[in-house]
Every structure is written in structure tokens, then in C-alpha cells.
Short mmCIF file of C-alpha atoms in Angstrom, two decimals:
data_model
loop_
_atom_site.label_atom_id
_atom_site.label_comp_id
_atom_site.label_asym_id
_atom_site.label_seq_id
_atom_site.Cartn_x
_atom_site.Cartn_y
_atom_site.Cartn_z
CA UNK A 1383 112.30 134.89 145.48
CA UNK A 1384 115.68 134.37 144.49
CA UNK A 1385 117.71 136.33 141.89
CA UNK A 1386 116.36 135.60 138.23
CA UNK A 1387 119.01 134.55 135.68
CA UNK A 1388 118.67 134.00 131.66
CA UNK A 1389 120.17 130.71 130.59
CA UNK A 1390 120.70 130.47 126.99
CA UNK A 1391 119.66 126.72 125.58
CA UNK A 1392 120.66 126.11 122.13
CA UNK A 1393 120.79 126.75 119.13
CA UNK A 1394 123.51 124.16 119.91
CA UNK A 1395 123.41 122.08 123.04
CA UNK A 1396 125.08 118.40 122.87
CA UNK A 1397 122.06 117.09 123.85
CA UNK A 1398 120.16 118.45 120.86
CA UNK A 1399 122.32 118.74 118.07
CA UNK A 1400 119.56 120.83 116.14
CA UNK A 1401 118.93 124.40 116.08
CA UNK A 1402 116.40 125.13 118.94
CA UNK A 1403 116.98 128.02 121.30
CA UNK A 1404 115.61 128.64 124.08
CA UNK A 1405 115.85 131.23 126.76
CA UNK A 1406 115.31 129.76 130.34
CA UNK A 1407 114.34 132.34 133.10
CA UNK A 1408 116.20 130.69 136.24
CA UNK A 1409 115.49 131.25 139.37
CA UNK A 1410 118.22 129.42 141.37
CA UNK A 1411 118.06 126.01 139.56
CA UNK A 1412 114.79 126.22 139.34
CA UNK A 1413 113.28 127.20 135.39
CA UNK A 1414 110.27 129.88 135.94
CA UNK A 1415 109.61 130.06 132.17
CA UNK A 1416 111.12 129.59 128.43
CA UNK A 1417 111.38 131.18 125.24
CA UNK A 1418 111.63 129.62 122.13
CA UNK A 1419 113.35 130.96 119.04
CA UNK A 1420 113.26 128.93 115.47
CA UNK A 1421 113.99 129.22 111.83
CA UNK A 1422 117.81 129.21 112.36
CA UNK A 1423 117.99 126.94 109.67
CA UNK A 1424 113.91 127.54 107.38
CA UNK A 1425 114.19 126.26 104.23
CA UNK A 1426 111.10 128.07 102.59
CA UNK A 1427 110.46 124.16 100.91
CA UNK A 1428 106.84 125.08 101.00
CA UNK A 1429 107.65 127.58 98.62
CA UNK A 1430 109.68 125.76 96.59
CA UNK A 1431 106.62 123.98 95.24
CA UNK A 1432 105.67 126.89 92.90
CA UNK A 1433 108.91 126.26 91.11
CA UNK A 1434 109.11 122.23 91.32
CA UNK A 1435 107.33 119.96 89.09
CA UNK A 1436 104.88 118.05 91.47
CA UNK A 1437 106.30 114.76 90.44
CA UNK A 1438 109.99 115.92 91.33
CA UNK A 1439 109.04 117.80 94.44
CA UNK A 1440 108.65 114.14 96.30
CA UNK A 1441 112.41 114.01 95.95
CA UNK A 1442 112.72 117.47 97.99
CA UNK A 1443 110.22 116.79 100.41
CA UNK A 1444 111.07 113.28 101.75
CA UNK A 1445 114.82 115.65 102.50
CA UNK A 1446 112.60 117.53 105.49
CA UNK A 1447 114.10 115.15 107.92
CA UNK A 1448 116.75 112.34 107.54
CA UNK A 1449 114.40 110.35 110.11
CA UNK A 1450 111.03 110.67 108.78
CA UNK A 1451 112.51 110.76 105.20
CA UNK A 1452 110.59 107.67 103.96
CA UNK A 1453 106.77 109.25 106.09
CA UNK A 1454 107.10 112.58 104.20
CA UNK A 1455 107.76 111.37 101.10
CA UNK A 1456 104.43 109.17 101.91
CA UNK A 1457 102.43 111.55 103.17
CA UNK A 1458 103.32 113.88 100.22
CA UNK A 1459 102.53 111.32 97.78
CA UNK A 1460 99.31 110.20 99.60
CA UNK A 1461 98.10 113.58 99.54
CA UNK A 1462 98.83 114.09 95.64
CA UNK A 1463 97.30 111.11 95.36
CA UNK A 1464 94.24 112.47 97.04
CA UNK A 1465 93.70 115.43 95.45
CA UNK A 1466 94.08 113.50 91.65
CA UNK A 1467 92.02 111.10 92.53
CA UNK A 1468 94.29 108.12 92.68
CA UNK A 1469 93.55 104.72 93.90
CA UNK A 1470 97.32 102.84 94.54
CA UNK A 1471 98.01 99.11 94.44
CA UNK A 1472 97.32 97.08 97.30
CA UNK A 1473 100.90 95.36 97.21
CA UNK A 1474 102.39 99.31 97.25
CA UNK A 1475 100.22 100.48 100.18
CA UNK A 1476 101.62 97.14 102.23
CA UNK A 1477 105.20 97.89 100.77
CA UNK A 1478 104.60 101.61 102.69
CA UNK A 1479 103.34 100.58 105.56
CA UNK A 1480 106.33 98.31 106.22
CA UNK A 1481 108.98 101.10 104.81
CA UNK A 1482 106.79 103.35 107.14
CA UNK A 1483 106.69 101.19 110.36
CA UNK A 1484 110.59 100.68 110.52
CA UNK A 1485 111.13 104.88 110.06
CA UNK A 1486 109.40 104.23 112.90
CA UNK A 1487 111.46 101.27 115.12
CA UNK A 1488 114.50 103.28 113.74
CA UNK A 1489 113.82 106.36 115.07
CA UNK A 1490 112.26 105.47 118.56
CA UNK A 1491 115.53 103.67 119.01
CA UNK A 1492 117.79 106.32 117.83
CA UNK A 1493 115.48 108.49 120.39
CA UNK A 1494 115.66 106.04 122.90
CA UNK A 1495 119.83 106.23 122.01
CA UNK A 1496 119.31 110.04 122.67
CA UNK A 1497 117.44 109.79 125.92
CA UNK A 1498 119.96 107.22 127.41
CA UNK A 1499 122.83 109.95 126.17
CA UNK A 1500 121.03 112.37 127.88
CA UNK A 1501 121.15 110.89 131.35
CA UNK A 1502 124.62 109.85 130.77
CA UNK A 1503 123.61 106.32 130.22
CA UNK A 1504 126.58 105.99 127.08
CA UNK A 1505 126.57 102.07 127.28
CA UNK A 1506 122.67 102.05 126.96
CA UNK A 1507 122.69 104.67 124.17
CA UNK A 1508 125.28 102.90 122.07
CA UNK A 1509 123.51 99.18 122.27
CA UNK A 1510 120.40 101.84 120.97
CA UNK A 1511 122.03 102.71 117.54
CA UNK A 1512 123.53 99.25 117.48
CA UNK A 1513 120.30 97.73 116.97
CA UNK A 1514 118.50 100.18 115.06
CA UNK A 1515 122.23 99.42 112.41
CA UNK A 1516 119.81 96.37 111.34
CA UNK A 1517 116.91 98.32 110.30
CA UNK A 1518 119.24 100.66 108.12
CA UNK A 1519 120.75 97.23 106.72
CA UNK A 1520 117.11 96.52 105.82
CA UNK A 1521 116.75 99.70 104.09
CA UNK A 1522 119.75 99.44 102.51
CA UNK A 1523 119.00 96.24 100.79
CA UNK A 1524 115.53 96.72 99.65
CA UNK A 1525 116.12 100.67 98.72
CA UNK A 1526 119.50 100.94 98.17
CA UNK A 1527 119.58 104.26 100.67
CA UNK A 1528 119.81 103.61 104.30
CA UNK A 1529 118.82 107.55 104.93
CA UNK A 1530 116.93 108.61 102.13
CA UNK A 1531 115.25 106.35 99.94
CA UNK A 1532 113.41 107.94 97.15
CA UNK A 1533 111.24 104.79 96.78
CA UNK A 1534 108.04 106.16 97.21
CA UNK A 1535 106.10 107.71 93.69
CA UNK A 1536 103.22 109.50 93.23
CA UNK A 1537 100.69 106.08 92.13
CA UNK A 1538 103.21 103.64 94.32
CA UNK A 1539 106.18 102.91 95.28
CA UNK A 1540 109.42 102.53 92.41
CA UNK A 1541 110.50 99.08 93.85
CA UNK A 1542 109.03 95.74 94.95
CA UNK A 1543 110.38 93.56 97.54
CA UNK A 1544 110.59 90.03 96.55
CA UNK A 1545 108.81 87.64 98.85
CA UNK A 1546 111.71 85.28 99.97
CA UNK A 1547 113.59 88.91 101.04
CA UNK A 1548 110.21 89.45 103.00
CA UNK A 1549 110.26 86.41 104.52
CA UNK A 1550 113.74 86.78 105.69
CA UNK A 1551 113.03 90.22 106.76
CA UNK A 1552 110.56 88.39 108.95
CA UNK A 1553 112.92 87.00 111.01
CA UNK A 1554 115.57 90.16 110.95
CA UNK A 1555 112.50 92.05 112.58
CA UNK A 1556 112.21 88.90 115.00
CA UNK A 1557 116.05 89.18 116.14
CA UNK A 1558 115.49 92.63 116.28
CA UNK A 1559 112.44 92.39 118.87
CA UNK A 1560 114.52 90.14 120.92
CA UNK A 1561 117.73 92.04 121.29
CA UNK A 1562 115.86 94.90 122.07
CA UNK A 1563 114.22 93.60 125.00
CA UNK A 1564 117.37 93.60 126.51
CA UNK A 1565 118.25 97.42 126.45
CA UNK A 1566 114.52 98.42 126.56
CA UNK A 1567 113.79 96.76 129.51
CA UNK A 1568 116.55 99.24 131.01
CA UNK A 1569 114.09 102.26 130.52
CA UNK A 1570 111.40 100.34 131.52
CA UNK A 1571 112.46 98.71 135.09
CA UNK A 1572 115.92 100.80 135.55
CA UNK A 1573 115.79 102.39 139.12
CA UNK A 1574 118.30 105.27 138.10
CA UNK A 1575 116.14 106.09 134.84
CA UNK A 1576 113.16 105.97 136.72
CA UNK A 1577 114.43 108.64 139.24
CA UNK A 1578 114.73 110.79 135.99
CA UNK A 1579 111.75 110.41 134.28
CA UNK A 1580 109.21 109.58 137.12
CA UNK A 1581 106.90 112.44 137.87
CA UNK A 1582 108.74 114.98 135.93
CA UNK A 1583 107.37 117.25 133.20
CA UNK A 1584 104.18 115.88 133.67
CA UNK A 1585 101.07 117.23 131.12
CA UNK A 1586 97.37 115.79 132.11
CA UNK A 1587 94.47 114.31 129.79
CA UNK A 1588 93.33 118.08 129.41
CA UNK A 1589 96.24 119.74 129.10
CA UNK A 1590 98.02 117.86 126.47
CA UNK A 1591 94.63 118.07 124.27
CA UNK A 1592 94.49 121.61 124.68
CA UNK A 1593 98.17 122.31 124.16
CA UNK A 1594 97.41 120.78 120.79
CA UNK A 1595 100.15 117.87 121.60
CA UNK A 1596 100.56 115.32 119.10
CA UNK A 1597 102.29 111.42 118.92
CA UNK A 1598 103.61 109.87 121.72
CA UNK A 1599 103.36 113.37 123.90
CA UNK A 1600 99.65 113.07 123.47
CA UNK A 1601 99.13 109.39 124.04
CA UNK A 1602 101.61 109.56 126.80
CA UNK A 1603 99.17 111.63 128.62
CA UNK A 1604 96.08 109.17 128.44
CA UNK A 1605 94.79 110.58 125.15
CA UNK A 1606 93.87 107.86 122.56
CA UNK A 1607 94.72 108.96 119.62
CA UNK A 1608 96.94 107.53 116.45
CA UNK A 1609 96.56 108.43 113.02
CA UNK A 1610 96.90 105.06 111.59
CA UNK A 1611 93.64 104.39 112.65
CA UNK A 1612 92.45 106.52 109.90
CA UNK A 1613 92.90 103.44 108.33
CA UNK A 1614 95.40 104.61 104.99
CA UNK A 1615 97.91 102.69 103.04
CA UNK A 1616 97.58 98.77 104.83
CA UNK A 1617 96.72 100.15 107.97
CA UNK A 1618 92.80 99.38 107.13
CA UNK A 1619 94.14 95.47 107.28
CA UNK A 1620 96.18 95.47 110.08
CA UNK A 1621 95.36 94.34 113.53
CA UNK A 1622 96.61 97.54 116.33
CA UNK A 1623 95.40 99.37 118.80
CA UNK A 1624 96.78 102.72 119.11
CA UNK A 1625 99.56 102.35 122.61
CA UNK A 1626 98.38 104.66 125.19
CA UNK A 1627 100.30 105.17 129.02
CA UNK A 1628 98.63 107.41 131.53
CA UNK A 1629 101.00 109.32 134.19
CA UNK A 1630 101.93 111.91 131.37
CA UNK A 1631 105.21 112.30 132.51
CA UNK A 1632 108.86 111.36 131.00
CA UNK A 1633 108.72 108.25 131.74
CA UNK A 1634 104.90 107.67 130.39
CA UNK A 1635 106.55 109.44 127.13
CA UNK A 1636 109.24 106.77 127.23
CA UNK A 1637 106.92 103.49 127.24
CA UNK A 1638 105.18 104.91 124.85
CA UNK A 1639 107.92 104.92 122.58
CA UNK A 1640 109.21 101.33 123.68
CA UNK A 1641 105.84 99.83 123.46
CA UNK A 1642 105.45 101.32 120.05
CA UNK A 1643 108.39 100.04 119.07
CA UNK A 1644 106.99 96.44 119.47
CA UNK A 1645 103.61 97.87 118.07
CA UNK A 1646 105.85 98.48 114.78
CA UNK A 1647 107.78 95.35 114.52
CA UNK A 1648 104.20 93.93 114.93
CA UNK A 1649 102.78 95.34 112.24
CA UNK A 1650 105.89 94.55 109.76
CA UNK A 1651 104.99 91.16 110.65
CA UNK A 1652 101.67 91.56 109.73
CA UNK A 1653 102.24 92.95 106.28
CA UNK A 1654 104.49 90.53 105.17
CA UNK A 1655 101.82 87.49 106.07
CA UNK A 1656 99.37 89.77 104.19
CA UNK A 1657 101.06 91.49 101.39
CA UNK A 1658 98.88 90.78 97.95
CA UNK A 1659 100.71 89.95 94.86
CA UNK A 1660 100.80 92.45 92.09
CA UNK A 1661 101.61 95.73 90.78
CA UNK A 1662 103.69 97.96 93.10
CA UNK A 1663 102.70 101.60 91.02
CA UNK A 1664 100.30 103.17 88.03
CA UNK A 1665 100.97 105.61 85.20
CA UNK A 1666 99.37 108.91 87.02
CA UNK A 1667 98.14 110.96 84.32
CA UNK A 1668 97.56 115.19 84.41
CA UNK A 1669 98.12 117.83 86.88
CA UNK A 1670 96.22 117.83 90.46
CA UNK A 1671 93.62 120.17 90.68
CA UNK A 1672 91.65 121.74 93.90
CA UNK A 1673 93.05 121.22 97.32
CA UNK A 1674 93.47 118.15 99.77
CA UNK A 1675 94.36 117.38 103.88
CA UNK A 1676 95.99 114.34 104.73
CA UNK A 1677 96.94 113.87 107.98
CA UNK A 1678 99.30 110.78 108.96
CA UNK A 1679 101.02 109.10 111.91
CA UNK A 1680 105.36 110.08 111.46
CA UNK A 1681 107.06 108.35 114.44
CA UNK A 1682 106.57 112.03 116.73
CA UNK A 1683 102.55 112.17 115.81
CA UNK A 1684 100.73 113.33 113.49
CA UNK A 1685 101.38 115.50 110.52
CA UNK A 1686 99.52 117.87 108.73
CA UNK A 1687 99.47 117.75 104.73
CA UNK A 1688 97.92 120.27 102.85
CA UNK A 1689 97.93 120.82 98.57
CA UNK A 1690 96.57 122.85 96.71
CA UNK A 1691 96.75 122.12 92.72
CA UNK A 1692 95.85 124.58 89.76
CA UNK A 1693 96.05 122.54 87.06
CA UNK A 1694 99.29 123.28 85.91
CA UNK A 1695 102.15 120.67 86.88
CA UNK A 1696 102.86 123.37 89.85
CA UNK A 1697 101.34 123.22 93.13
CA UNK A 1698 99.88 126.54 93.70
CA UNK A 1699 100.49 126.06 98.00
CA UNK A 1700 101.66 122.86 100.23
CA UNK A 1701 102.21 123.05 103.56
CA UNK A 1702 103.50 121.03 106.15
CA UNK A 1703 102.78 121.07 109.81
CA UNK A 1704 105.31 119.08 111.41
CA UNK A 1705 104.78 116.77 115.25
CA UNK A 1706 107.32 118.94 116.62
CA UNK A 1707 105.76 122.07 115.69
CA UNK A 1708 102.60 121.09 117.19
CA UNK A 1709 104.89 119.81 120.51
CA UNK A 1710 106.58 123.39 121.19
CA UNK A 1711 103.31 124.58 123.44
CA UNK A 1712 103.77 121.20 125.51
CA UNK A 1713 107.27 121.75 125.69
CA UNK A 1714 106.56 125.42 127.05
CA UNK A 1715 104.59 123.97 129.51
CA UNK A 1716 106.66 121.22 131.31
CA UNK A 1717 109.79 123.22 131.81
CA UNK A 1718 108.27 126.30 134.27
CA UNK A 1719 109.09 124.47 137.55
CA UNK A 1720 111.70 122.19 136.55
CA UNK A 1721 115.21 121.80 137.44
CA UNK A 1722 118.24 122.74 135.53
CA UNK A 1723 119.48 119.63 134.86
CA UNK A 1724 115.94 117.82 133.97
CA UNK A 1725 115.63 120.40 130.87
CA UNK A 1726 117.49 117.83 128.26
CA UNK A 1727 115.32 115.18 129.52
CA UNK A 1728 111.98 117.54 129.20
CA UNK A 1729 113.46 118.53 125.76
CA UNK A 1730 114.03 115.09 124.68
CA UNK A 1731 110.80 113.77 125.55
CA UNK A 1732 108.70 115.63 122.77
CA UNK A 1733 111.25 114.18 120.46
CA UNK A 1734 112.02 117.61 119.14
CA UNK A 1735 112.97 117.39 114.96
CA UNK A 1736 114.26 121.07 114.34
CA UNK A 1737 114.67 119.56 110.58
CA UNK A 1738 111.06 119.14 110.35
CA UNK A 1739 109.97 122.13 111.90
CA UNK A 1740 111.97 124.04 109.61
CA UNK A 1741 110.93 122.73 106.41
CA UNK B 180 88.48 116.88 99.76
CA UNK B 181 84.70 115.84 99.57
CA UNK B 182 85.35 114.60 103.24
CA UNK B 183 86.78 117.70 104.25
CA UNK B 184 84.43 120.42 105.88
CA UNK B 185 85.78 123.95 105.10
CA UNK B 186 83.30 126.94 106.81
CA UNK B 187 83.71 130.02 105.61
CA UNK B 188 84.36 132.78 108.54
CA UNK B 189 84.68 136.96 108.70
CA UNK B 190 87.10 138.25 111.06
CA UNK B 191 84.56 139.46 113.33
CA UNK B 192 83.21 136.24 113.83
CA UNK B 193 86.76 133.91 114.01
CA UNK B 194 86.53 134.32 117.69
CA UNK B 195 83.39 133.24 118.14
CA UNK B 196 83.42 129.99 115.80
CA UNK B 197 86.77 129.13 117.53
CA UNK B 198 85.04 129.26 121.03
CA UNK B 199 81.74 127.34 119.41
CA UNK B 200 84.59 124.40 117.98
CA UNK B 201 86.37 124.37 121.64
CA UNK B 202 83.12 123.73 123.14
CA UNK B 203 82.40 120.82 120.80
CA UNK B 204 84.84 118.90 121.81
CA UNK B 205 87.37 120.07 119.00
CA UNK B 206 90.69 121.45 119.33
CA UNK B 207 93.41 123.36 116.93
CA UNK B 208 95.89 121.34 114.86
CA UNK B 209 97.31 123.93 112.00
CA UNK B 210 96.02 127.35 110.96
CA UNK B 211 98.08 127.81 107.56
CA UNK B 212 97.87 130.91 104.58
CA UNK B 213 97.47 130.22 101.40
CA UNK B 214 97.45 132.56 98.14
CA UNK B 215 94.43 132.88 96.12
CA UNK B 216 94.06 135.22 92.59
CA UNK B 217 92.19 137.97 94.79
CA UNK B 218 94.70 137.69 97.68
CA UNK B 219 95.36 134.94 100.82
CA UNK B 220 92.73 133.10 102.67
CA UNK B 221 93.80 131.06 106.36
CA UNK B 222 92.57 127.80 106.93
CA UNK B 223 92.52 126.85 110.64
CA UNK B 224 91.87 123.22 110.88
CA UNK B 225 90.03 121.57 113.90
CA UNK B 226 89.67 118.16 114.90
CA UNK B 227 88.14 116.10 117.47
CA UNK B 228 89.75 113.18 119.06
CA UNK B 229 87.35 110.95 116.91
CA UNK B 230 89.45 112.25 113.84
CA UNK B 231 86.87 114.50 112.69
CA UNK B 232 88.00 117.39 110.82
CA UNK B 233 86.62 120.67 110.00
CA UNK B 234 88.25 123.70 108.65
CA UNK B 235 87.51 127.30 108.89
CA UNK B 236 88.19 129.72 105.80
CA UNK B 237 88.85 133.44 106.28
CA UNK B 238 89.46 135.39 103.76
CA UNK B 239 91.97 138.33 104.02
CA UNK B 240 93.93 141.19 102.36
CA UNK B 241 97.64 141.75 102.90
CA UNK B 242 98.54 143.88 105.74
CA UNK B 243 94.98 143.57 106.78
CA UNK B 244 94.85 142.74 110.69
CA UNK B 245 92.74 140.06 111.74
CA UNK B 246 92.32 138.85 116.18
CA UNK B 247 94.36 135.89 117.16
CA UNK B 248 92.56 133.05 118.79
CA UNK B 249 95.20 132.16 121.27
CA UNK B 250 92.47 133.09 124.27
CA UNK B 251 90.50 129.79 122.87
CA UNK B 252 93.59 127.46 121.83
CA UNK B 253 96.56 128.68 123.44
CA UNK B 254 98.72 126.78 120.64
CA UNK B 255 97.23 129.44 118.06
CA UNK B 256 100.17 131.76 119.01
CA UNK B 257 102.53 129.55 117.20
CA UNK B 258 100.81 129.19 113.50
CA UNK B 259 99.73 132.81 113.98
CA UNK B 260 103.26 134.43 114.57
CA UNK B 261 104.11 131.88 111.23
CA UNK B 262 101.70 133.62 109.32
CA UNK B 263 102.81 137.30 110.22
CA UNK B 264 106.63 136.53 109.80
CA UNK B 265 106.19 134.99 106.32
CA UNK B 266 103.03 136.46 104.74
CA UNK B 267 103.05 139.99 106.88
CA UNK B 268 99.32 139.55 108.10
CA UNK B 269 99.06 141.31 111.35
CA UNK B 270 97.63 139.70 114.65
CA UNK B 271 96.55 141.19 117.41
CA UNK B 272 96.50 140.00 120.87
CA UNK B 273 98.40 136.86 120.69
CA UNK B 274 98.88 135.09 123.63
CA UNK B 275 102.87 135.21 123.26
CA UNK B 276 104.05 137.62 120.12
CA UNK B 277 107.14 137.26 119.04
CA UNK B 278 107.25 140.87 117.50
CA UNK B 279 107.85 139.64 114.18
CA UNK B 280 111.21 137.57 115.23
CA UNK B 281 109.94 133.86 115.04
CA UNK B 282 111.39 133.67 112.20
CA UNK B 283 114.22 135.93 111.36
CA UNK B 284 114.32 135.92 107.41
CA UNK B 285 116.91 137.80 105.50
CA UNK B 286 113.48 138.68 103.48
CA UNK B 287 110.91 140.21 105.59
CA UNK B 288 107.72 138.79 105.24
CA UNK B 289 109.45 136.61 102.39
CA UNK B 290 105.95 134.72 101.04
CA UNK B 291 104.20 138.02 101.20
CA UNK B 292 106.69 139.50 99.07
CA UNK B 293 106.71 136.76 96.50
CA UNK B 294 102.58 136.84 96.04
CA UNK B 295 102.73 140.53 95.67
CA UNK B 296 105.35 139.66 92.84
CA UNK B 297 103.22 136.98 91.51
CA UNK B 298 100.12 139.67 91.15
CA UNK B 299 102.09 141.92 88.90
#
């Protein structure tokens, strides 16, 4: 056995620019197990909620995460929604679903970006971010925020998109498809990326559903299993099938994200040849009462929504449990036995959001 | 939540109902606290693969100490150090315990505090 070392990881690392430490026990370059350490940076949001007006509190919860901005703010409303007993319009759950599916194509391709960075592919990384520029012009346009939107309400959404923008947001989501065939075909077929993601950090069938993993971690391992198919805002309509790879390794984690990427450009398409005419929101009257779960698909899995109303126009509890949260027990699993220098790739590959975990 | 199943569950038979959900085929996604007038309950939330969900509710008193489930769903350790840090509800035998530094509040126990607060 050789001589056992502490490596400190974090709380800042260029490869993960977010507050997540952990302690690797080395032997040689070899990691025989990890500590994590969080809340460098809690927020106590979930607390915040006994001081917030419910309607208001939207506007503090889709600021969880820059990337899953527009997804919380949805999964917050749908869950108020829930628990008040209120039925949206049809145009505003389409509107969602195709805010919500390019959160998505933005941030697999800013984590594709990061994965690139990570094995010193800079070239790959940049053309990344390059492409996912579009889908923040598309935000920009139709929200006015290319980070955080504040579109989504509690009854809908606060703007329409007018269908001759649609339409031409067809096609930007049809350039988009085809550009990125070029650089995702890298992580695909590369040899070099496939020496660093092949066989490494691999979690099986079992062990990813008992390590509670969630999103593309979990399906990466075999596991079908996608919250959209629960069938809320357009997703009910839509034609998908939830993108499953089986060799639970970094690379299986990596299709997953590419192919889902496609999956989401897909299903933009879909909602724009679909979207209803009509109202995009509804006067929601009173204060929520009881308690509601809503559980939703954010680009790193699922996500846990819980609210519990008294009456009043303060939530009495909400609480949040985050993809990344859920990851951390994979993530202690694939590093024992790995190398030293495969640990930003392992890291990466649960898409860790510090942001999120520390709501 | 007239979809939602929520069981209530006594300590001394959390363990128990968590190994009866792991051999049904379910497995752990969040076990959160949440205030109530009297004092906190936890919901642990289950789900199967199919989407089902089922919750179980156990009541508890602050500073009570309740056993951790982490022998049945290894991922338990994780909400149940959460739950100590922020509403001081003591678990024993957790599969990794953080000794009360998962999260490292300038406020111990900060949630705790605030319900106690809240009672007055």
C-alpha cells in the first residue's frame, strides 16, 4: 500500500468554478475515497418564503441557478399552481415547454463547453458556447433577459411569442442542430475523448438506482427514466422517448447529453407546429392552502418541489431538492479507484450546479 | 396532493417501512422537515421507476433523536445530515455523519432556531 495523501479539491478548482470541496484520500495517483463539504455559499431561500409574498417569491427562486433559471421558476409556479388548484392556458404550457427545452440545449452545450475545457480540448469548448450564443439571442428577443427571464407567473407565463417569431425560431433551432453536429460529433467519435471517458467512473443499472442518481447520470446507466413523461406543461402532446445509453460510464453520461440535446431541439420543433392560439395567463385569485410535490425534468434530472400553503399569502415551508444534490452519492462512488487526473472529468459528468444545491 | 400518498410512520417503525419500500421496488428521492403548530414532521419521499410516489410522515419534537435509514438507501445520509445542521434533529447511525459540519452556518441549527422563535 503506498503512502496515503489528502488532496484538497475545491472550493475553487478551474475546472469547477463553484464552491464544492472535496477531500481526496490519494494513494499514489490513485483516489481511495472522497469527502464532500457544501454550503460555502447556502442561501437559506427556502426560508425566505415565510417572509416573501408567494407571488414575488417566483422572482427569487428562478435566481437558484443562472442555468436552470427559466425550470425553477416553472417548477415553482407549477407547483403553486398545484396546490391552488389552477388549470393554465394551453398556449402558456407550450410557451414553457419551449422556454424550458432550450434551458436545456443551452446548458448541455455550455456542459459540453465545460467537459471539452476539462480535457484541454479549448477549440472544442469555445465552438460549445459559440453555439449555445444563439439560444441566449433567442431568449433575449422573446424575454428580454438572456440569463434570467422572469417570464414565467403563477397562472402562465407574462409574455406571448408571436407566431411569425416562432416560425423563425423554427429555423434558428434548425441552424442550430446543424452546426452542432459538427462539434458534437467530436465527443461522440473523437479517439482522444474517448480514451477519457471510455470505461471510467462507471455506475451500473443497480447502482445508480440505489445511489438515488437522477438526469442524465441515471439514464446514462441504462435506467429509463425522465420526468417529462409525467406528462406536465405540453409534454402530454409531444412525441419523445426519454434518451437512455447503457455502459454507465463518462462517455455514456456524455451521449446522453448530446442526444438530448437533439431530443430538445426536437421538441421546440414540435411546439411551435402545435402551439394553440389564445391566452398566455389567468387572474389567480387567494392564497394556496395545504401542501403539494411536483417533481420535473431541469437539464441535470429531476427536481423535487415541495409547498406547503396556510392560507395566508406566505408559504408556511418550500423546499427544493436540487439534481445535483441527489448526484453527490454517485459522485462518491465513481471517484474511489480513479486517477488523479480523471477527477475533473468524474466531477463534470454529474454536471455538478453548486448554485442549486445551495439554494 | 390527492395523488400524493403520505403514510404516517413512528420512529420505531421508519426502519422497517424503509426496508418494506426498498423491497418494492422503490427507492429514496428527498427526505425534507417541515414546521407544523405542534412542532416539525419529515417527509421522506419514495418513488419507483414507474413515477409512483409515496411519502412517509414522521412526526417529531426538536432535539428529539430519531435512526437514520442510510443502511436501506445509502443516499439518506445526505438529506439526514441537512436536517440536523438546519433544524438540530439528531440522527443516529448515519452511514457517513458529518458531525454537524455539512453545513457550516454562522447560526447553528439556523431553521430550528427560527421555529422556536416563531412558537413564542
Amino acid at each position: 500500500m503506498g503512502e496515503r495523501t489528502i488532496i484538497p479539491f475545491g472550493p475553487q478548482h478551474p475546472v469547477l468554478p463553484e464552491p464544492l470541496h472535496l477531500d481526496l484520500i490519494m494513494e499514489d495517483e490513485k483516489v481511495v475515497g472522497a469527502v464532500p463539504s457544501i454550503g460555502f455559499v447556502h442561501r437559506g431561500l427556502e426560508k425566505l418564503v415565510e417572509k416573501r409574498d408567494f407571488n414575488e417569491m417566483i422572482y427569487v427562486i428562478e435566481r437558484i441557478c443562472g442555468i436552470c433559471s427559466f425550470i425553477h421558476g416553472q417548477s415553482y409556479a407549477q407547483t403553486l399552481e398545484g396546490l391552488m388548484g389552477v388549470d393554465i392556458p394551453p398556449r402558456a404550457k407550450y410557451l414553457r415547454t419551449i422556454w424550458a427545452e432550450l434551458s436545456r440545449v443551452h446548458s448541455h452545450l455550455l456542459w459540453l463547453g465545460l467537459m471539452a475545457d476539462a480535457y484541454g480540448f479549448e477549440s472544442l469548448f469555445m465552438h460549445c458556447w459559440r453555439i449555445r450564443e444563439k439560444v441566449l439571442d433567442i431568449f433575449e428577443e422573446t424575454t428580454g433577459g438572456r440569463v434570467i427571464f422572469s417570464v414565467c407567473k403563477i397562472g402562465g407565463v407574462w409574455k406571448d411569442i408571436d407566431n411569425d417569431t416562432l416560425n423563425r425560431i423554427k429555423v434558428i433551432v434548425k441552424d442550430i442542430g446543424e452546426e452542432a453536429k459538427a462539434v458534437t460529433d467530436v465527443f461522440v467519435r473523437d479517439y482522444s475523448v474517448q480514451k477519457r471517458t471510455r470505461g471510467i467512473g462507471v455506475v451500473t443499472y443497480q447502482e445508480a438506482i440505489d445511489l438515488g442518481a437522477v438526469g442524465p447520470t441515471l439514464r446514462g446507466s441504462g435506467v429509463v427514466q425522465d420526468m417529462r413523461t409525467l406528462g406536465y406543461a405540453a409534454y402530454g402532446d409531444l412525441n419523445f422517448e426519454p434518451i437512455v445509453e447503457k455502459d454507465g460510464d463518462c462517455y455514456a453520461r456524455t451521449v446522453v447529453r448530446v442526444r438530448e440535446v437533439y431530443q430538445s431541439l426536437d421538441l421546440i420543433r414540435q411546439c411551435i407546429e402545435k402551439i394553440p392560439d389564445g391566452e398566455v395567463d389567468m387572474k389567480v385569485k387567494g392564497n394556496p392552502s395545504g401542501e403539494y410535490i411536483s417533481r420535473m425534468e431541469q437539464p441535470r434530472g429531476q427536481t423535487f418541489y415541495y409547498a406547503k400553503g396556510n392560507g395566508t399569502k406566505y408559504l408556511e415551508r418550500f423546499r427544493v431538492r436540487t439534481p445535483t444534490f441527489a448526484n453527490i452519492p454517485t459522485l462518491l462512488k465513481i471517484l474511489p479507484g480513479a486517477d488523479l487526473a480523471d477527477v475533473p472529468v468524474l466531477a463534470l459528468t454529474i454536471d455538478p450546479c453548486i448554485s442549486c444545491t445551495e439554494r | 396532493m390527492t395523488e400524493r400518498i403520505i403514510n404516517p410512520v413512528t420512529a420505531e417503525e421508519l426502519v422497517d417501512r424503509a426496508k418494506q419500500y426498498l423491497q418494492n421496488g422503490y427507492r429514496l428521492i428527498q427526505i425534507c422537515c417541515t414546521k407544523t403548530p405542534s412542532e416539525m414532521y419529515l417527509l421522506y419521499s419514495f418513488e419507483k421507476l414507474d413515477l409512483t410516489l409515496e411519502n412517509l410522515r414522521l412526526d417529531v419534537q426538536s432535539g428529539d433523536t430519531i435512526p437514520s435509514i442510510s443502511d436501506v438507501y445509502f443516499a439518506a445520509f445526505l438529506y439526514e445530515n441537512e436536517i440536523h445542521d438546519l433544524y438540530g434533529i439528531n440522527v443516529s447511525g448515519m452511514a457517513v455523519d458529518f458531525q454537524g459540519t455539512f453545513y457550516e452556518t454562522a447560526v447553528k441549527q439556523p431553521f430550528n432556531i427560527i421555529a422556536a422563535d416563531m412558537k413564542e
